[in-house]
Amino acid sequence: MLELIDVNKSYPAVPENVRILRQVNLQIGSGQSISVMGPSGSGKTTLLNLIGGLDRPTSGKILLNRTNLGSLRDAELARIRNGSIGFVFQLHYLLPQCTVLENVLLPTLAMRKSKIEKHSDKKRAIELLEKTGMKAYCQSHPGQLSGGQRQRVAVVRALINKPDILLADEPTGSLDADTADQLTELLLELNQSQSVALVIATHSKKLANRAQRQFRLDHQTLTEV
Ligand SMILES: Nc1ncnc2c1ncn2[C@@H]1O[C@H](COP(=O)(O)OP(=O)(O)OP(=O)(O)O)[C@@H](O)[C@H]1O
Ligand SMILES: [Mg+2]
């Protein structure tokens, strides 16, 4: 489903061209879960941004369902990103002025939709909010929620367009231990029930171990452990 072939990434930064990722090769099957651990600054976020088409590799190919993301123009890449890839970050990035339901439906607005499609988006949003224990908060604003609840809403928003792959960059990083565990369970449950592949970058060994496959990123190199 997703394949990275000889991916290299460097930033043309001062004082010199620093290489962040070297010859990264990775295949992720549909519905698989993988975790990536590694020290701060090792390139986990860089890797997720490349997989998610938020950034482009310096060389190498990233294929999503056989489409080479690198060959796409920005508008086309944005369309694929919106439809096939979901992101959850350490911070939730919900819009404070919108309700929970409006936040969740935001990614659906980029596409032209019929009345029927809009109705089924809303139905899916409410189903997912129910699944994550957030249905009662549909009309609440993010400011009225706890950190863990906001992350749940962010997860629902990431899944609303039925992505093939969910990229989670330290999703539990800002949560206390118990809330982090609950979110982890939720991500793994959704990984199964929504058959969405899951890539988690994390500093938590406990979270990393829950994924089917575990990788380590160090010295610019990605290795399966
Ligand atoms: N836009 C950028 N321009 C230049 N250098 C960057 C840029 N983004 C990241 N870097 C550098 O790339 C390296 C990897 O950063 P990255 O954010 O991917 O690490 P990380 O593994 O996610 O770290 P953390 O665990 O702290 O989140 C760092 O040395 C960082 O300074
Ligand atoms: Mg990071």
Short mmCIF file of C-alpha atoms and ligand atoms in Angstrom, two decimals:
data_model
loop_
_atom_site.label_atom_id
_atom_site.label_comp_id
_atom_site.label_asym_id
_atom_site.label_seq_id
_atom_site.Cartn_x
_atom_site.Cartn_y
_atom_site.Cartn_z
CA MET A 1 0.00 0.00 0.00
CA LEU A 2 2.78 2.39 0.99
CA GLU A 3 6.37 1.99 -0.10
CA LEU A 4 9.48 4.08 0.47
CA ILE A 5 12.36 3.32 -1.91
CA ASP A 6 15.85 4.64 -1.22
CA VAL A 7 14.50 7.81 0.37
CA ASN A 8 17.03 10.46 1.33
CA LYS A 9 16.24 13.74 2.99
CA SER A 10 18.49 16.65 3.77
CA TYR A 11 17.63 20.22 4.60
CA PRO A 12 19.61 22.89 2.79
CA ALA A 13 20.33 24.47 6.15
CA VAL A 14 23.05 26.67 7.49
CA PRO A 15 25.87 26.02 8.20
CA GLU A 16 25.92 23.00 5.89
CA ASN A 17 23.66 20.61 4.09
CA VAL A 18 22.61 18.24 6.87
CA ARG A 19 21.41 14.81 5.91
CA ILE A 20 18.52 13.66 8.10
CA LEU A 21 17.45 10.40 6.44
CA ARG A 22 19.72 8.07 4.49
CA GLN A 23 18.51 5.34 2.13
CA VAL A 24 15.28 4.66 3.96
CA ASN A 25 13.35 1.65 2.63
CA LEU A 26 10.01 0.70 4.09
CA GLN A 27 6.86 -1.15 3.06
CA ILE A 28 3.60 -0.85 4.93
CA GLY A 29 0.74 -3.19 4.06
CA SER A 30 -2.85 -2.02 4.31
CA GLY A 31 -4.14 -2.14 7.86
CA GLN A 32 -0.68 -2.75 9.35
CA SER A 33 0.55 -0.91 12.42
CA ILE A 34 4.15 0.20 12.84
CA SER A 35 5.97 2.31 15.39
CA VAL A 36 9.07 4.45 14.99
CA MET A 37 11.24 5.27 18.00
CA GLY A 38 14.43 7.29 18.08
CA PRO A 39 16.13 10.10 19.94
CA SER A 40 14.92 13.67 19.68
CA GLY A 41 16.10 15.15 16.40
CA SER A 42 16.60 11.74 14.74
CA GLY A 43 14.06 12.53 12.02
CA LYS A 44 10.80 10.88 13.10
CA THR A 45 8.67 13.90 12.29
CA THR A 46 10.60 14.39 9.06
CA LEU A 47 9.82 10.78 8.10
CA LEU A 48 6.10 11.13 8.88
CA ASN A 49 5.91 14.40 6.96
CA LEU A 50 7.46 12.67 3.92
CA ILE A 51 5.10 9.69 4.16
CA GLY A 52 2.17 12.06 4.48
CA GLY A 53 3.20 14.22 1.53
CA LEU A 54 3.67 17.31 3.70
CA ASP A 55 7.27 17.44 2.54
CA ARG A 56 9.19 15.98 -0.41
CA PRO A 57 12.27 13.72 -0.29
CA THR A 58 15.60 14.99 -1.59
CA SER A 59 15.85 11.75 -3.56
CA GLY A 60 14.06 8.41 -3.71
CA LYS A 61 10.43 7.47 -4.19
CA ILE A 62 7.37 7.36 -1.99
CA LEU A 63 4.58 5.28 -3.48
CA LEU A 64 1.06 5.39 -2.07
CA ASN A 65 -1.14 2.79 -3.76
CA ARG A 66 1.44 2.75 -6.59
CA THR A 67 1.27 6.52 -7.12
CA ASN A 68 4.64 8.20 -6.76
CA LEU A 69 3.89 11.17 -4.51
CA GLY A 70 7.02 12.91 -5.80
CA SER A 71 5.65 13.05 -9.33
CA LEU A 72 2.53 14.96 -8.32
CA ARG A 73 1.93 18.67 -8.53
CA ASP A 74 1.13 20.45 -5.27
CA ALA A 75 -2.64 20.57 -5.87
CA GLU A 76 -2.84 16.88 -6.71
CA LEU A 77 -0.68 15.99 -3.71
CA ALA A 78 -2.96 18.04 -1.46
CA ARG A 79 -5.98 16.17 -2.82
CA ILE A 80 -4.41 12.77 -2.09
CA ARG A 81 -3.30 13.94 1.34
CA ASN A 82 -6.81 15.04 2.19
CA GLY A 83 -8.45 11.84 0.98
CA SER A 84 -5.96 9.08 1.79
CA ILE A 85 -3.88 10.25 4.72
CA GLY A 86 -4.91 11.20 8.24
CA PHE A 87 -2.65 13.07 10.66
CA VAL A 88 -2.64 13.24 14.44
CA PHE A 89 -0.01 15.44 16.04
CA GLN A 90 1.24 15.93 19.57
CA LEU A 91 -0.96 19.00 19.78
CA HIS A 92 -4.45 18.68 18.43
CA TYR A 93 -4.72 21.80 16.21
CA LEU A 94 -8.50 21.96 16.57
CA LEU A 95 -10.11 25.26 15.68
CA PRO A 96 -11.23 26.92 18.91
CA GLN A 97 -14.15 28.82 17.35
CA CYS A 98 -15.71 25.69 15.83
CA THR A 99 -17.67 22.99 17.64
CA VAL A 100 -16.37 19.44 17.95
CA LEU A 101 -18.65 18.31 15.12
CA GLU A 102 -17.57 21.19 12.87
CA ASN A 103 -13.91 20.44 13.56
CA VAL A 104 -14.38 16.80 12.68
CA LEU A 105 -16.15 17.66 9.42
CA LEU A 106 -13.53 20.19 8.35
CA PRO A 107 -11.53 17.81 6.09
CA THR A 108 -14.70 16.92 4.19
CA LEU A 109 -15.24 20.53 3.11
CA ALA A 110 -12.31 20.50 0.66
CA MET A 111 -14.32 18.34 -1.72
CA ARG A 112 -17.47 19.26 -3.60
CA LYS A 113 -20.23 17.12 -2.22
CA SER A 114 -23.87 16.39 -2.86
CA LYS A 115 -26.46 16.74 -0.15
CA ILE A 116 -26.52 12.97 0.28
CA GLU A 117 -22.74 12.80 0.64
CA LYS A 118 -22.79 15.60 3.20
CA HIS A 119 -25.43 13.72 5.12
CA SER A 120 -23.35 10.53 5.16
CA ASP A 121 -20.24 12.49 6.25
CA LYS A 122 -22.20 13.80 9.20
CA LYS A 123 -23.49 10.33 10.00
CA ARG A 124 -19.94 8.96 9.93
CA ALA A 125 -18.69 11.83 12.12
CA ILE A 126 -21.31 11.09 14.76
CA GLU A 127 -20.63 7.33 14.60
CA LEU A 128 -16.91 7.90 15.10
CA LEU A 129 -17.52 10.37 17.91
CA GLU A 130 -19.73 7.76 19.55
CA LYS A 131 -17.04 5.10 19.13
CA THR A 132 -14.50 7.35 20.82
CA GLY A 133 -16.82 8.34 23.65
CA MET A 134 -17.14 11.92 22.42
CA LYS A 135 -20.67 12.00 21.02
CA ALA A 136 -22.04 13.93 24.00
CA TYR A 137 -19.56 16.72 23.16
CA CYS A 138 -20.66 17.29 19.54
CA GLN A 139 -21.70 20.87 20.21
CA SER A 140 -18.90 21.68 22.69
CA HIS A 141 -15.92 23.82 21.74
CA PRO A 142 -12.34 22.50 22.06
CA GLY A 143 -11.67 24.91 24.95
CA GLN A 144 -14.29 23.08 27.00
CA LEU A 145 -12.54 19.69 26.64
CA SER A 146 -9.66 18.00 28.45
CA GLY A 147 -6.40 17.27 26.62
CA GLY A 148 -7.29 13.61 26.17
CA GLN A 149 -10.74 14.47 24.84
CA ARG A 150 -9.25 16.92 22.34
CA GLN A 151 -6.88 14.23 21.09
CA ARG A 152 -9.86 11.90 20.60
CA VAL A 153 -11.57 14.56 18.50
CA ALA A 154 -8.34 15.03 16.52
CA VAL A 155 -8.27 11.27 15.86
CA VAL A 156 -11.87 11.32 14.62
CA ARG A 157 -11.08 14.27 12.37
CA ALA A 158 -8.07 12.38 10.95
CA LEU A 159 -10.32 9.42 10.10
CA ILE A 160 -13.32 11.24 8.70
CA ASN A 161 -12.30 10.88 5.03
CA LYS A 162 -11.60 7.13 5.42
CA PRO A 163 -7.85 7.40 4.91
CA ASP A 164 -5.68 4.40 3.99
CA ILE A 165 -3.10 5.43 6.53
CA LEU A 166 -3.12 7.29 9.84
CA LEU A 167 0.10 9.05 10.81
CA ALA A 168 0.42 9.80 14.51
CA ASP A 169 3.36 11.94 15.64
CA GLU A 170 3.76 11.56 19.40
CA PRO A 171 -0.02 11.44 19.80
CA THR A 172 0.19 10.78 23.54
CA GLY A 173 3.09 13.17 24.17
CA SER A 174 1.00 15.80 25.93
CA LEU A 175 -1.14 13.39 27.97
CA ASP A 176 -0.79 11.86 31.43
CA ALA A 177 -0.02 8.12 31.64
CA ASP A 178 -3.59 6.84 32.00
CA THR A 179 -5.02 9.12 29.32
CA ALA A 180 -2.11 8.17 27.05
CA ASP A 181 -2.92 4.48 27.53
CA GLN A 182 -6.57 5.07 26.68
CA LEU A 183 -5.66 6.95 23.50
CA THR A 184 -3.25 4.18 22.52
CA GLU A 185 -6.01 1.59 22.93
CA LEU A 186 -8.31 3.75 20.86
CA LEU A 187 -5.77 4.14 18.02
CA LEU A 188 -5.17 0.37 17.91
CA GLU A 189 -8.87 -0.38 18.04
CA LEU A 190 -9.55 2.01 15.15
CA ASN A 191 -6.55 0.60 13.25
CA GLN A 192 -8.44 -2.74 13.31
CA SER A 193 -12.07 -1.67 13.00
CA GLN A 194 -11.50 1.00 10.34
CA SER A 195 -8.78 -1.07 8.59
CA VAL A 196 -6.54 1.94 8.43
CA ALA A 197 -2.75 1.45 8.52
CA LEU A 198 -1.15 3.15 11.51
CA VAL A 199 2.30 4.73 11.78
CA ILE A 200 3.18 6.01 15.24
CA ALA A 201 6.27 8.05 16.06
CA THR A 202 6.82 8.00 19.78
CA HIS A 203 9.24 8.22 22.69
CA SER A 204 7.10 5.74 24.62
CA LYS A 205 8.41 2.17 24.56
CA LYS A 206 5.07 1.02 25.89
CA LEU A 207 3.18 2.59 23.00
CA ALA A 208 5.77 1.46 20.43
CA ASN A 209 5.51 -2.16 21.58
CA ARG A 210 1.81 -2.26 20.81
CA ALA A 211 2.43 -1.91 17.08
CA GLN A 212 2.77 -5.02 14.88
CA ARG A 213 6.21 -3.93 13.69
CA GLN A 214 8.73 -1.73 15.49
CA PHE A 215 11.37 0.45 13.89
CA ARG A 216 14.21 2.52 15.23
CA LEU A 217 15.54 5.66 13.65
CA ASP A 218 19.10 6.55 14.55
CA HIS A 219 22.11 7.96 12.74
CA GLN A 220 19.90 8.76 9.72
CA THR A 221 19.00 5.10 9.29
CA LEU A 222 15.72 3.27 9.78
CA THR A 223 15.97 -0.31 11.04
CA GLU A 224 13.33 -2.83 12.08
CA VAL A 225 13.83 -4.12 15.60
N1 LIG B 1 12.33 22.61 8.13
C1 LIG B 1 13.54 22.27 8.59
N2 LIG B 1 14.65 22.92 8.15
C2 LIG B 1 15.88 22.57 8.58
N3 LIG B 1 16.11 21.55 9.46
C3 LIG B 1 15.06 20.89 9.93
C4 LIG B 1 13.72 21.21 9.53
N4 LIG B 1 12.88 20.34 10.15
C5 LIG B 1 13.65 19.54 10.92
N5 LIG B 1 14.96 19.86 10.79
C6 LIG B 1 16.09 19.15 11.43
O1 LIG B 1 15.96 17.78 11.13
C7 LIG B 1 16.32 16.98 12.25
C8 LIG B 1 15.23 16.00 12.54
O2 LIG B 1 14.09 16.69 13.04
P1 LIG B 1 12.74 15.97 13.39
O3 LIG B 1 11.77 16.99 13.82
O4 LIG B 1 12.33 15.11 12.24
O5 LIG B 1 13.17 15.04 14.61
P2 LIG B 1 12.28 14.14 15.58
O6 LIG B 1 12.88 12.78 15.59
O7 LIG B 1 10.86 14.25 15.21
O8 LIG B 1 12.54 14.82 17.00
P3 LIG B 1 11.55 14.93 18.27
O9 LIG B 1 11.59 13.58 18.93
O10 LIG B 1 12.20 15.96 19.13
O11 LIG B 1 10.20 15.32 17.79
C9 LIG B 1 16.67 17.95 13.37
O12 LIG B 1 18.06 18.06 13.43
C10 LIG B 1 16.04 19.23 12.93
O13 LIG B 1 16.79 20.33 13.40
MG MG B 2 9.16 15.02 16.18
#
